[in-house]
């Protein structure tokens, strides 16, 4: 395949590759042996705080995005999730809940219309600060986990309307309870509260766990990511303990001893962690888990995130991992040790083994023609960085212009459906294509010869479709729409001149 050099050639190259990829996808040789084994991790970026479930023939996986959108991966086999691209299922513009979305959980419950809906729980904040993290929930229109979804409610205890993260719903004796994690002084603690329906907390919260043991106090005094686990009539709450940025982030366990679940004394803490780092297997900071069962319902599996090194912290390097677990004689779960990345494990019982090859869509990075620095998005805003983690923040799929097919539009590879556009503040940011002409115009760019004198022959600058003579450039250190007439210096022209790298 001739390497595509200029942007326009890249576009035709992508179209060709995409068509080939699609044909490859749909002409997959039916005699190919299904994948009855898989390896971890399931993804290479944005794999933290995973929630995974098998429903109606497919696995669905959602993870923390740290941005204003929620995504989901779908595949007919667990191994297939590794090549499934995230699909954007929701994008928020309301500044009261726009940003920094964490910790997804999606559950099928009956709505007030008597029909089944997916309730998608997540954490989000107001713009500009981490201090307003709150718990929110979406409701699906129908029973497709991919949506469409509409915003349903913010979940809070009216007597304690505070910072709230990692919301999870527990069903016990046909009653719903909301579990979450809240800062109280120096401790991040786990609370339980009654619910009157899947989107409403109907009573005061009760404390059920805080960092009591030393193993819960690595870095910070944190208990978070609570999730219920039920088996043979027993109920447990598995939670994450210690600071998520340390390799000693791990899982603890509360056992329900009967009585009122809204009485803290009904929950007894295991004195030892139940799942933790394995230096031997190269797994650090395993935590913030979910649970799912195999397609035939005979096996119990845990999904969690972990880091590949002890120094990776609480960011985008955390990847999603899965493994089967068993039960001890006393009825408690036995999670074993976190398996090593790359270790072959048997696929879940009843798994189809169908793996769709990754779509070989060519991605492009845009490097300044004058420096080893790249155009990338971060929290939906664009900036120029010398090093980009995760690299996918600087990888884009160049497609025919939304407003003019002779031009191009620049789609994010890790937030599909979002494009580089100039926004109301004239900054360049990622926006969700809402199908409007206004959005299309703001996200369509003409490839012009590089504005800086003496740039490489294949250097180019992006001129806006709906703001002629204005280009993607930099202003006050931000990537913005800049008039050519304002680019009075070579440096400003260099900031608007790029070369494409595949
Ligand atoms: O990963 C983002 C947040 O970090 C998670 O919601 C929480 O469990 C952790 O503190």
XYZ file of C-alpha atoms and ligand atoms in Angstrom:
512
model
C 0.000 0.000 0.000
C 1.536 3.322 -1.119
C 2.172 5.418 1.963
C -0.205 8.346 2.018
C 1.801 11.544 2.454
C -0.348 14.626 2.126
C -3.504 15.011 4.129
C -5.805 14.730 1.130
C -3.968 11.630 -0.064
C -4.259 10.347 3.498
C -7.984 10.865 3.284
C -8.272 8.710 0.156
C -5.898 6.266 1.801
C -8.159 6.078 4.827
C -11.264 5.625 2.726
C -9.553 2.785 0.897
C -8.221 1.246 4.103
C -11.583 1.661 5.756
C -13.335 -0.091 2.868
C -10.726 -2.830 2.957
C -11.058 -3.062 6.685
C -14.801 -3.288 6.427
C -14.592 -5.972 3.780
C -12.063 -7.771 5.977
C -14.402 -7.387 8.918
C -17.427 -8.807 7.119
C -15.614 -11.367 5.055
C -14.005 -12.899 8.164
C -13.345 -16.491 7.287
C -16.082 -18.453 9.052
C -13.712 -21.399 9.431
C -11.371 -19.323 11.608
C -10.989 -21.027 14.998
C -13.021 -19.063 17.630
C -10.906 -17.498 20.354
C -11.451 -19.697 23.418
C -8.637 -18.025 25.290
C -7.755 -14.417 25.889
C -5.107 -12.290 27.524
C -5.208 -9.169 29.636
C -5.484 -6.210 29.361
C -8.696 -5.669 27.388
C -7.613 -2.170 26.295
C -4.570 0.061 26.074
C -6.074 3.380 27.183
C -8.847 4.780 29.357
C -9.373 1.405 31.043
C -9.935 2.556 34.630
C -12.901 1.801 36.908
C -14.413 -0.707 34.448
C -17.974 -2.007 34.435
C -18.608 -5.050 32.214
C -21.701 -7.117 31.569
C -22.917 -9.801 29.138
C -26.325 -9.051 27.662
C -28.287 -10.424 24.730
C -25.319 -12.067 23.011
C -22.702 -9.355 23.555
C -20.307 -8.086 26.218
C -20.487 -4.387 27.043
C -17.650 -2.515 28.754
C -17.587 1.062 30.031
C -14.630 2.762 31.730
C -13.625 6.163 33.131
C -13.109 8.769 30.405
C -12.071 11.787 32.568
C -13.929 13.956 30.041
C -17.437 15.215 29.251
C -18.538 12.069 27.552
C -19.315 8.445 28.283
C -18.234 5.637 25.984
C -18.894 1.910 25.710
C -17.214 -0.995 23.924
C -19.317 -3.872 22.557
C -18.179 -7.314 21.328
C -19.638 -10.829 20.906
C -16.748 -12.332 22.890
C -14.629 -11.246 25.833
C -11.509 -11.413 23.664
C -13.368 -9.306 21.088
C -13.472 -6.358 23.467
C -9.739 -5.953 22.874
C -10.339 -4.769 19.324
C -13.645 -3.017 19.908
C -13.404 0.753 19.502
C -15.176 2.823 22.165
C -18.553 4.192 21.044
C -19.635 7.574 22.429
C -23.010 6.973 24.090
C -23.438 10.328 25.804
C -21.935 13.821 25.645
C -22.713 16.472 28.258
C -22.707 20.227 27.694
C -24.526 21.306 30.871
C -21.793 23.094 32.890
C -23.309 21.859 36.173
C -22.362 18.277 35.303
C -20.186 18.598 32.253
C -16.860 17.301 33.180
C -14.431 14.712 34.482
C -16.670 11.668 34.147
C -15.590 8.702 36.242
C -16.687 5.277 37.394
C -19.471 4.014 35.121
C -21.988 1.351 36.144
C -24.982 0.386 34.021
C -27.844 -1.723 35.306
C -31.201 -2.916 33.902
C -34.112 -1.866 36.108
C -37.822 -1.154 35.670
C -38.582 2.491 34.990
C -41.601 4.498 36.032
C -43.228 3.485 32.725
C -43.132 -0.157 33.791
C -40.620 -0.990 31.073
C -37.014 -2.099 31.432
C -34.366 0.585 30.987
C -30.608 0.780 31.419
C -29.640 3.105 34.256
C -26.108 4.362 33.637
C -24.523 5.672 36.873
C -21.399 7.829 36.759
C -19.545 10.605 38.546
C -19.218 14.096 37.043
C -18.409 17.604 38.212
C -19.105 21.205 37.398
C -16.655 22.908 35.088
C -13.365 24.117 36.536
C -13.008 22.214 39.812
C -12.710 18.678 41.203
C -14.523 19.803 44.354
C -17.984 19.237 42.923
C -17.846 15.589 41.956
C -21.395 14.275 42.242
C -23.249 11.067 41.360
C -25.483 11.145 38.293
C -27.596 8.664 36.341
C -28.805 8.412 32.739
C -31.802 6.411 31.549
C -31.878 4.581 28.220
C -34.828 4.963 25.859
C -35.038 1.218 25.293
C -33.093 -1.910 26.242
C -30.030 -1.352 24.046
C -27.036 -0.769 26.379
C -25.619 1.557 23.716
C -28.600 3.839 24.207
C -29.778 6.363 23.260
C -29.684 7.793 26.763
C -31.132 10.893 28.361
C -30.102 12.541 31.589
C -32.276 11.298 34.500
C -31.076 12.664 37.827
C -28.342 13.633 40.259
C -28.368 11.237 43.189
C -27.808 12.761 46.610
C -28.945 12.445 50.196
C -30.778 15.736 50.861
C -29.450 15.741 54.430
C -25.887 15.421 53.141
C -25.632 17.000 49.703
C -21.863 16.599 49.436
C -19.068 15.462 47.128
C -19.996 11.951 46.027
C -18.227 9.480 43.745
C -18.296 5.821 42.638
C -22.059 5.381 42.951
C -23.296 1.765 42.785
C -26.700 0.151 43.314
C -27.198 -2.912 45.523
C -30.385 -4.990 45.395
C -31.062 -6.835 48.674
C -34.354 -8.523 49.534
C -35.987 -6.678 46.591
C -34.964 -3.278 47.998
C -32.566 -0.874 46.289
C -29.629 0.730 48.115
C -27.147 3.333 46.887
C -23.483 2.842 47.760
C -20.981 5.652 47.291
C -17.733 7.158 48.526
C -17.574 10.549 50.275
C -14.783 12.636 51.799
C -15.295 13.212 55.534
C -12.289 15.122 56.880
C -9.155 13.176 55.964
C -11.064 9.984 55.211
C -12.859 8.950 52.026
C -15.613 6.726 53.415
C -18.253 4.351 52.062
C -21.911 5.039 52.762
C -25.176 3.228 52.078
C -28.555 4.907 51.603
C -32.074 3.668 50.746
C -33.491 4.243 47.262
C -37.157 4.625 46.314
C -36.360 3.917 42.662
C -33.238 3.506 40.513
C -32.686 7.279 40.365
C -33.741 8.560 43.814
C -32.098 8.354 47.263
C -35.015 8.248 49.698
C -33.340 8.505 53.099
C -30.265 9.412 55.067
C -26.943 7.815 54.390
C -25.216 5.480 56.871
C -21.457 4.919 57.204
C -20.413 1.304 56.597
C -16.657 1.513 56.014
C -13.654 3.809 56.438
C -9.900 3.089 56.464
C -9.460 1.116 59.690
C -6.470 -1.068 58.873
C -2.983 -0.050 57.766
C -3.516 -1.779 54.411
C -6.321 0.720 53.744
C -4.086 3.740 54.363
C -1.383 3.611 51.672
C -1.043 7.161 50.354
C -4.419 8.421 51.560
C -7.128 7.072 53.885
C -9.446 5.916 51.102
C -12.378 3.501 50.795
C -14.134 3.805 47.400
C -15.514 1.877 44.439
C -18.033 -0.161 46.490
C -19.865 -2.928 44.611
C -22.186 -5.665 45.886
C -21.445 -9.358 45.284
C -24.094 -11.949 46.087
C -23.846 -15.754 46.040
C -25.758 -18.609 47.700
C -27.782 -16.218 49.866
C -24.744 -14.278 51.097
C -24.116 -10.603 50.373
C -20.716 -8.910 50.305
C -19.568 -5.416 49.404
C -16.173 -5.438 47.727
C -14.480 -2.037 47.808
C -11.183 -0.395 46.873
C -8.847 0.670 49.667
C -5.852 3.057 49.830
C -4.997 5.808 47.349
C -5.640 4.916 43.681
C -2.283 6.484 42.710
C -0.306 3.929 44.726
C 0.631 0.374 43.728
C -0.972 -0.712 47.016
C -4.515 0.166 45.922
C -6.358 -3.059 46.610
C -9.734 -4.698 47.366
C -11.311 -5.163 50.790
C -14.516 -6.967 51.728
C -17.537 -6.263 53.940
C -19.864 -9.164 54.804
C -23.557 -8.559 55.451
C -24.412 -10.347 58.695
C -28.201 -9.920 58.424
C -30.569 -7.405 59.977
C -30.976 -3.856 58.708
C -28.568 -3.160 55.820
C -28.856 0.506 56.848
C -27.218 -0.280 60.181
C -23.425 -0.021 60.030
C -23.180 -2.907 62.498
C -24.743 -5.219 59.886
C -21.504 -5.047 57.891
C -18.344 -6.775 59.122
C -14.971 -6.003 57.534
C -12.502 -8.706 56.562
C -9.273 -7.914 58.500
C -7.170 -8.713 55.440
C -7.473 -7.470 51.840
C -9.059 -9.911 49.393
C -7.205 -8.885 46.208
C -3.933 -6.950 45.888
C -0.776 -6.253 43.899
C 1.355 -9.087 42.578
C 4.954 -8.053 41.961
C 5.587 -11.571 40.674
C 2.911 -11.084 37.992
C 3.727 -7.425 37.364
C 0.300 -6.162 38.463
C 0.099 -3.001 40.566
C -2.800 -1.106 42.137
C -5.550 -3.605 41.154
C -8.932 -2.198 42.090
C -12.198 -0.446 41.397
C -13.817 -3.597 40.182
C -17.080 -4.925 38.871
C -18.486 -8.419 38.509
C -20.074 -10.354 35.658
C -21.056 -13.946 34.936
C -20.133 -16.091 31.943
C -22.663 -16.214 29.078
C -24.015 -19.541 30.351
C -24.227 -18.241 33.935
C -22.006 -20.954 35.400
C -18.886 -18.877 36.136
C -18.190 -15.764 38.186
C -15.731 -13.210 36.831
C -14.175 -10.036 38.190
C -13.291 -7.015 36.054
C -10.860 -4.471 37.510
C -8.185 -2.011 36.520
C -4.482 -2.157 37.284
C -1.177 -0.582 36.324
C 1.720 -2.348 34.576
C 4.257 -0.666 36.836
C 4.439 0.448 40.459
C 4.818 4.089 39.410
C 1.907 4.570 36.999
C -0.512 6.303 39.357
C -4.203 7.021 38.990
C -4.384 8.078 35.368
C -4.762 6.861 31.817
C -2.198 4.024 32.084
C -4.648 1.963 34.118
C -6.024 -0.794 31.893
C -8.988 -3.138 32.174
C -8.328 -6.723 33.274
C -10.622 -9.753 33.787
C -10.304 -13.141 35.442
C -12.541 -15.919 36.758
C -12.861 -16.402 40.514
C -14.138 -19.176 42.781
C -15.756 -19.566 46.205
C -14.256 -20.792 49.463
C -15.809 -23.451 51.676
C -17.121 -20.731 53.989
C -18.985 -19.104 51.089
C -16.628 -16.136 50.686
C -15.149 -15.262 47.265
C -11.653 -16.389 46.353
C -10.247 -13.903 43.832
C -6.765 -15.378 43.823
C -3.905 -13.192 42.591
C -4.223 -10.753 39.656
C -3.060 -12.567 36.522
C -0.100 -11.301 34.533
C -0.534 -9.218 31.393
C -0.188 -11.575 28.416
C -1.026 -14.743 30.356
C -3.425 -16.934 28.351
C -6.641 -17.557 30.293
C -9.620 -19.652 29.229
C -12.536 -17.610 27.900
C -15.745 -17.661 29.958
C -17.980 -20.716 29.667
C -20.409 -20.226 26.758
C -18.298 -17.454 25.209
C -18.768 -17.312 21.410
C -15.068 -16.773 20.693
C -15.992 -14.432 17.822
C -13.270 -11.830 17.409
C -13.668 -9.124 14.796
C -10.264 -7.972 13.522
C -9.444 -4.415 14.519
C -10.616 -1.999 11.841
C -7.372 -0.974 10.178
C -8.379 2.651 9.980
C -5.280 4.769 9.454
C -4.782 7.326 12.183
C -2.799 10.507 11.768
C -0.800 12.607 14.210
C -0.153 16.277 13.538
C 3.333 17.461 14.447
C 4.348 21.089 14.345
C 6.585 21.533 11.295
C 9.020 23.456 13.507
C 9.221 21.258 16.620
C 8.811 17.675 17.843
C 5.493 18.614 19.415
C 2.060 17.264 18.643
C -1.510 18.478 18.464
C -3.509 16.606 21.145
C -6.746 16.892 23.071
C -6.854 16.919 26.874
C -10.146 17.256 28.754
C -11.601 18.022 25.324
C -9.415 21.101 24.777
C -6.569 21.038 22.256
C -2.977 21.819 23.160
C 0.492 21.153 21.799
C 2.584 18.673 23.778
C 6.028 17.163 23.302
C 5.007 13.919 24.992
C 1.426 12.660 24.848
C -0.021 10.087 27.305
C -2.130 8.266 26.278
C -0.806 8.614 22.734
C -4.385 8.149 21.500
C -5.085 11.754 22.582
C -2.906 12.817 19.619
C -4.215 10.271 17.114
C -6.987 11.301 14.722
C -8.948 9.812 11.867
C -9.069 12.324 9.014
C -12.377 12.083 7.172
C -14.177 14.017 4.448
C -15.190 17.460 5.702
C -18.561 17.445 7.475
C -19.500 20.682 5.675
C -17.511 20.181 2.451
C -16.239 16.781 1.239
C -13.438 18.589 -0.575
C -12.158 19.599 2.852
C -11.408 17.451 5.908
C -12.674 16.927 9.433
C -10.490 15.589 12.233
C -12.118 12.876 14.364
C -10.676 11.745 17.701
C -9.586 8.095 17.704
C -10.353 7.528 21.391
C -13.482 9.670 21.576
C -15.153 8.656 18.295
C -17.913 10.945 17.087
C -16.004 13.936 18.458
C -14.211 16.290 16.058
C -11.740 19.182 16.254
C -13.845 22.352 15.959
C -13.536 26.009 16.846
C -15.905 26.738 19.708
C -17.721 29.837 20.981
C -14.542 31.073 22.655
C -12.559 30.581 19.426
C -10.537 27.823 21.083
C -10.053 24.555 19.271
C -11.765 21.761 21.207
C -13.354 18.363 20.687
C -17.070 18.575 20.048
C -19.734 15.950 19.414
C -21.158 16.061 15.905
C -24.799 16.978 16.567
C -25.624 16.892 12.852
C -26.113 20.651 12.678
C -24.749 22.814 9.880
C -23.201 25.067 12.508
C -21.211 22.227 14.031
C -20.231 20.905 10.587
C -18.936 24.337 9.586
C -16.900 24.723 12.764
C -15.360 21.267 12.340
C -14.425 21.483 8.656
C -10.919 22.526 7.614
C -9.158 23.163 4.304
C -5.600 21.903 3.971
C -3.572 24.905 2.743
C 0.176 25.188 2.093
C 2.046 25.748 5.356
C 1.881 29.397 6.454
C 5.463 29.552 7.644
C 8.079 30.426 5.017
C 10.419 27.552 4.104
C 8.331 24.782 5.663
C 8.577 21.249 4.223
C 6.806 20.701 0.903
C 4.158 18.528 2.611
C 3.599 20.959 5.458
C 0.115 22.389 5.691
C -2.107 24.697 7.702
C -5.763 24.186 8.557
C -8.000 27.013 7.299
C -11.476 27.118 8.773
C -14.406 26.418 6.431
C -16.734 28.919 8.080
C -14.107 31.460 9.185
C -12.089 32.116 6.008
C -8.499 33.313 6.535
C -8.534 31.920 10.089
C -6.408 28.917 10.916
C -5.725 26.416 13.688
C -2.907 28.211 15.480
C -1.929 29.250 18.982
C -2.900 32.245 21.053
C -1.615 32.804 24.621
C -0.338 29.228 24.628
C -3.740 27.790 23.741
C -4.649 26.110 20.459
C -7.118 28.560 18.949
C -8.578 29.926 15.751
C -6.173 32.664 14.648
C -6.574 35.109 11.775
C -3.693 34.954 9.279
C -3.563 38.749 9.463
C -2.777 38.449 13.201
C 0.157 36.094 12.636
C 2.702 38.896 12.658
C 5.706 36.702 13.523
C 7.313 33.554 12.126
C 6.661 31.904 15.489
C 2.906 32.447 15.144
C 3.031 31.101 11.613
C 5.080 28.099 12.807
C 2.401 27.443 15.446
C -0.107 27.075 12.607
C 1.978 24.817 10.350
C 1.889 21.029 10.690
C 3.092 17.860 9.046
C 1.109 14.608 9.095
C 2.598 11.465 10.652
C 1.058 8.008 10.302
O -10.423 6.866 38.338
C -11.134 8.028 38.694
C -11.517 7.962 40.163
O -10.349 7.739 40.924
C -12.450 6.813 40.521
O -13.800 7.127 40.355
C -12.155 6.611 41.989
O -12.432 5.298 42.395
C -10.684 6.969 42.104
O -10.499 7.776 43.202
